[in-house]
C-alpha cells in the first residue's frame, strides 16, 4: 500500500503542471502515466502569454523562452488570394508574447522542473480501478512490477479525452464530434514566407463552403511547421462521430499514417507559394470533438485539461486552458491538505474553471467554423482573449467587490496586471510587480503615500498574515514621494507610477493577490477587519 496526499493520473503538460505546483506548495504527490515513454509528437504547440506568466511564477520561464519560437502572426489566404494578415501584437504592459513550443519539449521542461522537487513520473503505470470514501481515494495501479494499491487524500485526473478517471466517476462528457477527418504532419518546406507566422489557406466550393483547408503552425527550426489538413479519400475511415466502442472521437489515430506525398498534394493545391515538403518527422490522422464535463469534481476526485474539456485546436486554447486548470487547483489543494482551509474551498474549482471551459469550447467551435477573423470583437480584444489574459473569476465565491469596480479598473477576480519601474534599496535595477508575486502565498500590496499612517500598514499586514495562517506576504507600495522611514514592512517604491496607473490605485488602498495571480479583493480604504473577513472566504478561522 502506497500512501500520498495527491495522486495525479496523466503526465502530459496538465498533469506535470499539477504535480509541480503541488510540490512547490509543499504537498506530497505522485504522478503516474500508462505510457512507458513520452510521445515524440508536436501535438499542442501554441503557448499563450498567460501560460508563460504562470511558468514565470513557477520558475520555468527561462527554459521555456530558450526553447520557444516567437509567434508573430497569421497569414490568411482565401481561394488562392491573400486575405487578412494578423499581427499578434499585445499591449506594451503584457510581459510575454505568443510562443510555439512542441509538446514533447514542454513535457520535458516540466518533467525536469518537477524532478527538482524530488518527484519523477512513474511511467508504464496504469490506473485500473478507482474508488473513494469520506477519508480518501483508493486507486489500483498496474505497474511494471505488478499491482499496487494506493491510498491518497485526493486524485487529479489529467488523463486526456478518453479519461479512465472520468469514466470511473461516472461524470458526463456531453458534446459532439465534427464529421471531418484531418491529418497532421511535422515537416519542413522551402518557401520564403516570413518567420514566425502561421498560415491558413482555405478553398471554397461553389456554395461557399470550405472544401479544402491547410493550417501551418511554425515550430522551432528552419522552415519547420506542424501542418493540418483534411484527409484524402484513401485515408478516410468509416467512423461514427461518437467514436468506436463508445469512445470519444478525438485525438490522434495510429492505425492510418499519412505519407509525405499526401501532405505534398495538399501543398500543391493550397500553398500560397510553390513549395516542396521534406523531413517528415511524424504524421497522424486525427478527429475533433467538442465536449465538456458537467462537473470538474466528484468528491475527492478532480478533472483537469482534456479529461474535462475538448474542442477544436483553433487558437491553441486546449493545453493552455488545462495548465490554468491545474494552476487554479493546486494552491487550493495545498491549503486544504495543510490544514489552513476547509474542504469547501475546493468547490471554488468548479465555480471558477467550469465557466472558463464552457466559454473556450463554444468559442473554438465558432472559430473553427467561421475563422478567427469573423469574431465581432476588435483585434486587440480577440488577441487578449486568445492569450487567455481576459480569463477571470468575478463570480467566484472567493472574491468580493467586483460589482463595485469601475469599468477601467482591475476588479476582484481579474488577472493581476504587471507593471514595471519598481525600486528597492538593494536592487540596482528596476523590478516588475510580478517579481513580488512569485511566492506560493497570497500577497498583500499596501499602497502608501506620504500621509499614510505606518501603523495602519502594520495592522493590516499583521491581521492578514494571522488570518492566512502565516501564508501571506506583505509589501508597502510607496508612491514616488513617500518614504520608508518608520515602516517595518518590505518597501517597494512605485518609481514611475506604474502600479498606480495599472491598478487605478490610490494611497491608503490594500490590494490582495491570490497565489494564482488573480485579484482576491481591493479595500478602499485599507481596513484590517475587512481583510480578515475576506480571507475567511479562503482560510479557516484562526482559533
PDB file of N, CA and C in Angstrom, residues 352-411:
ATOM      1  N   UNK A 352     -15.048  28.330 -10.602  1.00  0.00           N
ATOM      2  CA  UNK A 352     -14.185  29.211 -11.387  1.00  0.00           C
ATOM      3  C   UNK A 352     -13.819  28.633 -12.751  1.00  0.00           C
ATOM      4  N   UNK A 353     -13.553  27.344 -12.817  1.00  0.00           N
ATOM      5  CA  UNK A 353     -12.998  26.789 -14.056  1.00  0.00           C
ATOM      6  C   UNK A 353     -14.049  26.239 -15.016  1.00  0.00           C
ATOM      7  N   UNK A 354     -15.183  25.764 -14.523  1.00  0.00           N
ATOM      8  CA  UNK A 354     -16.188  25.242 -15.451  1.00  0.00           C
ATOM      9  C   UNK A 354     -16.693  26.313 -16.407  1.00  0.00           C
ATOM     10  N   UNK A 355     -16.998  27.551 -15.953  1.00  0.00           N
ATOM     11  CA  UNK A 355     -17.409  28.576 -16.920  1.00  0.00           C
ATOM     12  C   UNK A 355     -16.317  28.886 -17.953  1.00  0.00           C
ATOM     13  N   UNK A 356     -15.062  28.805 -17.549  1.00  0.00           N
ATOM     14  CA  UNK A 356     -13.967  29.036 -18.496  1.00  0.00           C
ATOM     15  C   UNK A 356     -13.970  27.950 -19.567  1.00  0.00           C
ATOM     16  N   UNK A 357     -14.081  26.692 -19.137  1.00  0.00           N
ATOM     17  CA  UNK A 357     -14.129  25.602 -20.103  1.00  0.00           C
ATOM     18  C   UNK A 357     -15.292  25.736 -21.057  1.00  0.00           C
ATOM     19  N   UNK A 358     -16.444  26.139 -20.538  1.00  0.00           N
ATOM     20  CA  UNK A 358     -17.630  26.307 -21.377  1.00  0.00           C
ATOM     21  C   UNK A 358     -17.411  27.397 -22.419  1.00  0.00           C
ATOM     22  N   UNK A 359     -16.810  28.506 -22.020  1.00  0.00           N
ATOM     23  CA  UNK A 359     -16.554  29.600 -22.964  1.00  0.00           C
ATOM     24  C   UNK A 359     -15.549  29.174 -24.032  1.00  0.00           C
ATOM     25  N   UNK A 360     -14.487  28.485 -23.635  1.00  0.00           N
ATOM     26  CA  UNK A 360     -13.456  28.073 -24.589  1.00  0.00           C
ATOM     27  C   UNK A 360     -14.019  27.089 -25.604  1.00  0.00           C
ATOM     28  N   UNK A 361     -14.801  26.119 -25.155  1.00  0.00           N
ATOM     29  CA  UNK A 361     -15.385  25.154 -26.084  1.00  0.00           C
ATOM     30  C   UNK A 361     -16.276  25.876 -27.098  1.00  0.00           C
ATOM     31  N   UNK A 362     -17.143  26.755 -26.631  1.00  0.00           N
ATOM     32  CA  UNK A 362     -18.033  27.464 -27.538  1.00  0.00           C
ATOM     33  C   UNK A 362     -17.288  28.351 -28.524  1.00  0.00           C
ATOM     34  N   UNK A 363     -16.288  29.065 -28.036  1.00  0.00           N
ATOM     35  CA  UNK A 363     -15.553  29.990 -28.912  1.00  0.00           C
ATOM     36  C   UNK A 363     -14.739  29.248 -29.963  1.00  0.00           C
ATOM     37  N   UNK A 364     -14.056  28.183 -29.566  1.00  0.00           N
ATOM     38  CA  UNK A 364     -13.227  27.461 -30.537  1.00  0.00           C
ATOM     39  C   UNK A 364     -14.079  26.777 -31.604  1.00  0.00           C
ATOM     40  N   UNK A 365     -15.282  26.330 -31.235  1.00  0.00           N
ATOM     41  CA  UNK A 365     -16.176  25.757 -32.245  1.00  0.00           C
ATOM     42  C   UNK A 365     -16.584  26.835 -33.245  1.00  0.00           C
ATOM     43  N   UNK A 366     -16.926  28.030 -32.752  1.00  0.00           N
ATOM     44  CA  UNK A 366     -17.294  29.121 -33.661  1.00  0.00           C
ATOM     45  C   UNK A 366     -16.134  29.491 -34.569  1.00  0.00           C
ATOM     46  N   UNK A 367     -14.925  29.603 -34.007  1.00  0.00           N
ATOM     47  CA  UNK A 367     -13.764  29.989 -34.808  1.00  0.00           C
ATOM     48  C   UNK A 367     -13.381  28.900 -35.802  1.00  0.00           C
ATOM     49  N   UNK A 368     -13.581  27.634 -35.425  1.00  0.00           N
ATOM     50  CA  UNK A 368     -13.269  26.549 -36.349  1.00  0.00           C
ATOM     51  C   UNK A 368     -14.183  26.595 -37.571  1.00  0.00           C
ATOM     52  N   UNK A 369     -15.413  27.025 -37.373  1.00  0.00           N
ATOM     53  CA  UNK A 369     -16.372  27.042 -38.476  1.00  0.00           C
ATOM     54  C   UNK A 369     -16.280  28.309 -39.317  1.00  0.00           C
ATOM     55  N   UNK A 370     -16.012  29.438 -38.666  1.00  0.00           N
ATOM     56  CA  UNK A 370     -16.053  30.712 -39.386  1.00  0.00           C
ATOM     57  C   UNK A 370     -14.703  31.419 -39.467  1.00  0.00           C
ATOM     58  N   UNK A 371     -13.702  30.961 -38.693  1.00  0.00           N
ATOM     59  CA  UNK A 371     -12.411  31.630 -38.685  1.00  0.00           C
ATOM     60  C   UNK A 371     -12.354  32.714 -37.629  1.00  0.00           C
ATOM     61  N   UNK A 372     -11.166  32.974 -37.127  1.00  0.00           N
ATOM     62  CA  UNK A 372     -10.997  33.960 -36.067  1.00  0.00           C
ATOM     63  C   UNK A 372     -11.325  35.365 -36.551  1.00  0.00           C
ATOM     64  N   UNK A 373     -11.145  35.611 -37.859  1.00  0.00           N
ATOM     65  CA  UNK A 373     -11.410  36.952 -38.384  1.00  0.00           C
ATOM     66  C   UNK A 373     -12.903  37.270 -38.390  1.00  0.00           C
ATOM     67  N   UNK A 374     -13.750  36.262 -38.214  1.00  0.00           N
ATOM     68  CA  UNK A 374     -15.195  36.505 -38.143  1.00  0.00           C
ATOM     69  C   UNK A 374     -15.644  36.927 -36.757  1.00  0.00           C
ATOM     70  N   UNK A 375     -14.729  36.923 -35.778  1.00  0.00           N
ATOM     71  CA  UNK A 375     -15.071  37.339 -34.425  1.00  0.00           C
ATOM     72  C   UNK A 375     -15.461  38.815 -34.437  1.00  0.00           C
ATOM     73  N   UNK A 376     -16.608  39.162 -33.823  1.00  0.00           N
ATOM     74  CA  UNK A 376     -17.058  40.556 -33.883  1.00  0.00           C
ATOM     75  C   UNK A 376     -16.240  41.514 -33.034  1.00  0.00           C
ATOM     76  N   UNK A 377     -15.448  41.025 -32.093  1.00  0.00           N
ATOM     77  CA  UNK A 377     -14.671  41.907 -31.226  1.00  0.00           C
ATOM     78  C   UNK A 377     -13.520  42.539 -31.996  1.00  0.00           C
ATOM     79  N   UNK A 378     -12.989  43.658 -31.479  1.00  0.00           N
ATOM     80  CA  UNK A 378     -11.831  44.283 -32.104  1.00  0.00           C
ATOM     81  C   UNK A 378     -10.620  43.381 -31.933  1.00  0.00           C
ATOM     82  N   UNK A 379      -9.594  43.574 -32.780  1.00  0.00           N
ATOM     83  CA  UNK A 379      -8.462  42.650 -32.826  1.00  0.00           C
ATOM     84  C   UNK A 379      -7.723  42.589 -31.499  1.00  0.00           C
ATOM     85  N   UNK A 380      -7.542  43.726 -30.828  1.00  0.00           N
ATOM     86  CA  UNK A 380      -6.836  43.714 -29.542  1.00  0.00           C
ATOM     87  C   UNK A 380      -7.570  42.843 -28.531  1.00  0.00           C
ATOM     88  N   UNK A 381      -8.887  42.975 -28.466  1.00  0.00           N
ATOM     89  CA  UNK A 381      -9.666  42.149 -27.547  1.00  0.00           C
ATOM     90  C   UNK A 381      -9.575  40.678 -27.919  1.00  0.00           C
ATOM     91  N   UNK A 382      -9.659  40.385 -29.212  1.00  0.00           N
ATOM     92  CA  UNK A 382      -9.543  38.993 -29.668  1.00  0.00           C
ATOM     93  C   UNK A 382      -8.206  38.403 -29.241  1.00  0.00           C
ATOM     94  N   UNK A 383      -7.127  39.153 -29.447  1.00  0.00           N
ATOM     95  CA  UNK A 383      -5.797  38.639 -29.108  1.00  0.00           C
ATOM     96  C   UNK A 383      -5.626  38.479 -27.599  1.00  0.00           C
ATOM     97  N   UNK A 384      -6.122  39.435 -26.813  1.00  0.00           N
ATOM     98  CA  UNK A 384      -6.039  39.308 -25.356  1.00  0.00           C
ATOM     99  C   UNK A 384      -6.822  38.094 -24.866  1.00  0.00           C
ATOM    100  N   UNK A 385      -7.948  37.815 -25.510  1.00  0.00           N
ATOM    101  CA  UNK A 385      -8.738  36.653 -25.123  1.00  0.00           C
ATOM    102  C   UNK A 385      -8.041  35.366 -25.536  1.00  0.00           C
ATOM    103  N   UNK A 386      -7.489  35.340 -26.766  1.00  0.00           N
ATOM    104  CA  UNK A 386      -6.742  34.163 -27.205  1.00  0.00           C
ATOM    105  C   UNK A 386      -5.523  33.937 -26.310  1.00  0.00           C
ATOM    106  N   UNK A 387      -4.913  35.026 -25.850  1.00  0.00           N
ATOM    107  CA  UNK A 387      -3.746  34.939 -24.958  1.00  0.00           C
ATOM    108  C   UNK A 387      -4.124  34.479 -23.564  1.00  0.00           C
ATOM    109  N   UNK A 388      -5.431  34.346 -23.304  1.00  0.00           N
ATOM    110  CA  UNK A 388      -6.004  33.925 -22.025  1.00  0.00           C
ATOM    111  C   UNK A 388      -5.719  34.926 -20.907  1.00  0.00           C
ATOM    112  N   UNK A 389      -5.565  36.187 -21.302  1.00  0.00           N
ATOM    113  CA  UNK A 389      -5.336  37.251 -20.333  1.00  0.00           C
ATOM    114  C   UNK A 389      -6.637  37.876 -19.844  1.00  0.00           C
ATOM    115  N   UNK A 390      -7.754  37.523 -20.477  1.00  0.00           N
ATOM    116  CA  UNK A 390      -9.049  38.042 -20.056  1.00  0.00           C
ATOM    117  C   UNK A 390      -9.825  37.040 -19.214  1.00  0.00           C
ATOM    118  N   UNK A 391      -9.252  35.875 -18.972  1.00  0.00           N
ATOM    119  CA  UNK A 391      -9.892  34.905 -18.087  1.00  0.00           C
ATOM    120  C   UNK A 391     -10.024  35.524 -16.699  1.00  0.00           C
ATOM    121  N   UNK A 392     -11.188  35.404 -16.111  1.00  0.00           N
ATOM    122  CA  UNK A 392     -11.392  35.995 -14.796  1.00  0.00           C
ATOM    123  C   UNK A 392     -12.432  35.247 -13.990  1.00  0.00           C
ATOM    124  N   UNK A 393     -12.493  35.571 -12.706  1.00  0.00           N
ATOM    125  CA  UNK A 393     -13.352  34.860 -11.764  1.00  0.00           C
ATOM    126  C   UNK A 393     -14.187  35.839 -10.948  1.00  0.00           C
ATOM    127  N   UNK A 394     -14.761  36.815 -11.595  1.00  0.00           N
ATOM    128  CA  UNK A 394     -15.523  37.826 -10.856  1.00  0.00           C
ATOM    129  C   UNK A 394     -16.733  37.237 -10.130  1.00  0.00           C
ATOM    130  N   UNK A 395     -17.254  36.122 -10.616  1.00  0.00           N
ATOM    131  CA  UNK A 395     -18.415  35.496  -9.977  1.00  0.00           C
ATOM    132  C   UNK A 395     -18.005  34.463  -8.939  1.00  0.00           C
ATOM    133  N   UNK A 396     -16.724  34.330  -8.663  1.00  0.00           N
ATOM    134  CA  UNK A 396     -16.241  33.311  -7.740  1.00  0.00           C
ATOM    135  C   UNK A 396     -16.700  33.593  -6.315  1.00  0.00           C
ATOM    136  N   UNK A 397     -16.972  32.551  -5.550  1.00  0.00           N
ATOM    137  CA  UNK A 397     -17.295  32.746  -4.129  1.00  0.00           C
ATOM    138  C   UNK A 397     -16.111  33.229  -3.307  1.00  0.00           C
ATOM    139  N   UNK A 398     -14.921  33.221  -3.879  1.00  0.00           N
ATOM    140  CA  UNK A 398     -13.728  33.634  -3.136  1.00  0.00           C
ATOM    141  C   UNK A 398     -13.429  35.117  -3.252  1.00  0.00           C
ATOM    142  N   UNK A 399     -14.098  35.831  -4.141  1.00  0.00           N
ATOM    143  CA  UNK A 399     -13.798  37.249  -4.331  1.00  0.00           C
ATOM    144  C   UNK A 399     -15.015  38.083  -3.959  1.00  0.00           C
ATOM    145  N   UNK A 400     -14.770  39.331  -3.632  1.00  0.00           N
ATOM    146  CA  UNK A 400     -15.886  40.241  -3.373  1.00  0.00           C
ATOM    147  C   UNK A 400     -15.502  41.634  -3.833  1.00  0.00           C
ATOM    148  N   UNK A 401     -16.524  42.413  -4.126  1.00  0.00           N
ATOM    149  CA  UNK A 401     -16.302  43.778  -4.551  1.00  0.00           C
ATOM    150  C   UNK A 401     -16.166  43.962  -6.042  1.00  0.00           C
ATOM    151  N   UNK A 402     -16.322  42.880  -6.836  1.00  0.00           N
ATOM    152  CA  UNK A 402     -16.155  43.014  -8.277  1.00  0.00           C
ATOM    153  C   UNK A 402     -17.219  43.935  -8.874  1.00  0.00           C
ATOM    154  N   UNK A 403     -18.438  43.893  -8.343  1.00  0.00           N
ATOM    155  CA  UNK A 403     -19.525  44.698  -8.899  1.00  0.00           C
ATOM    156  C   UNK A 403     -19.306  46.193  -8.691  1.00  0.00           C
ATOM    157  N   UNK A 404     -18.544  46.539  -7.663  1.00  0.00           N
ATOM    158  CA  UNK A 404     -18.350  47.953  -7.344  1.00  0.00           C
ATOM    159  C   UNK A 404     -17.177  48.574  -8.096  1.00  0.00           C
ATOM    160  N   UNK A 405     -16.417  47.761  -8.826  1.00  0.00           N
ATOM    161  CA  UNK A 405     -15.226  48.273  -9.510  1.00  0.00           C
ATOM    162  C   UNK A 405     -15.617  49.109 -10.725  1.00  0.00           C
ATOM    163  N   UNK A 406     -14.860  50.172 -10.967  1.00  0.00           N
ATOM    164  CA  UNK A 406     -15.073  50.988 -12.155  1.00  0.00           C
ATOM    165  C   UNK A 406     -14.714  50.187 -13.399  1.00  0.00           C
ATOM    166  N   UNK A 407     -15.278  50.586 -14.528  1.00  0.00           N
ATOM    167  CA  UNK A 407     -15.114  49.825 -15.768  1.00  0.00           C
ATOM    168  C   UNK A 407     -13.659  49.683 -16.178  1.00  0.00           C
ATOM    169  N   UNK A 408     -12.850  50.695 -15.934  1.00  0.00           N
ATOM    170  CA  UNK A 408     -11.457  50.664 -16.377  1.00  0.00           C
ATOM    171  C   UNK A 408     -10.499  50.254 -15.267  1.00  0.00           C
ATOM    172  N   UNK A 409     -11.023  49.651 -14.186  1.00  0.00           N
ATOM    173  CA  UNK A 409     -10.205  49.291 -13.031  1.00  0.00           C
ATOM    174  C   UNK A 409     -10.161  47.780 -12.874  1.00  0.00           C
ATOM    175  N   UNK A 410      -8.959  47.201 -12.710  1.00  0.00           N
ATOM    176  CA  UNK A 410      -8.886  45.753 -12.440  1.00  0.00           C
ATOM    177  C   UNK A 410      -9.701  45.416 -11.196  1.00  0.00           C
ATOM    178  N   UNK A 411     -10.634  44.497 -11.354  1.00  0.00           N
ATOM    179  CA  UNK A 411     -11.582  44.184 -10.281  1.00  0.00           C
ATOM    180  C   UNK A 411     -11.217  42.868  -9.618  1.00  0.00           C
TER     181      UNK A 411
END
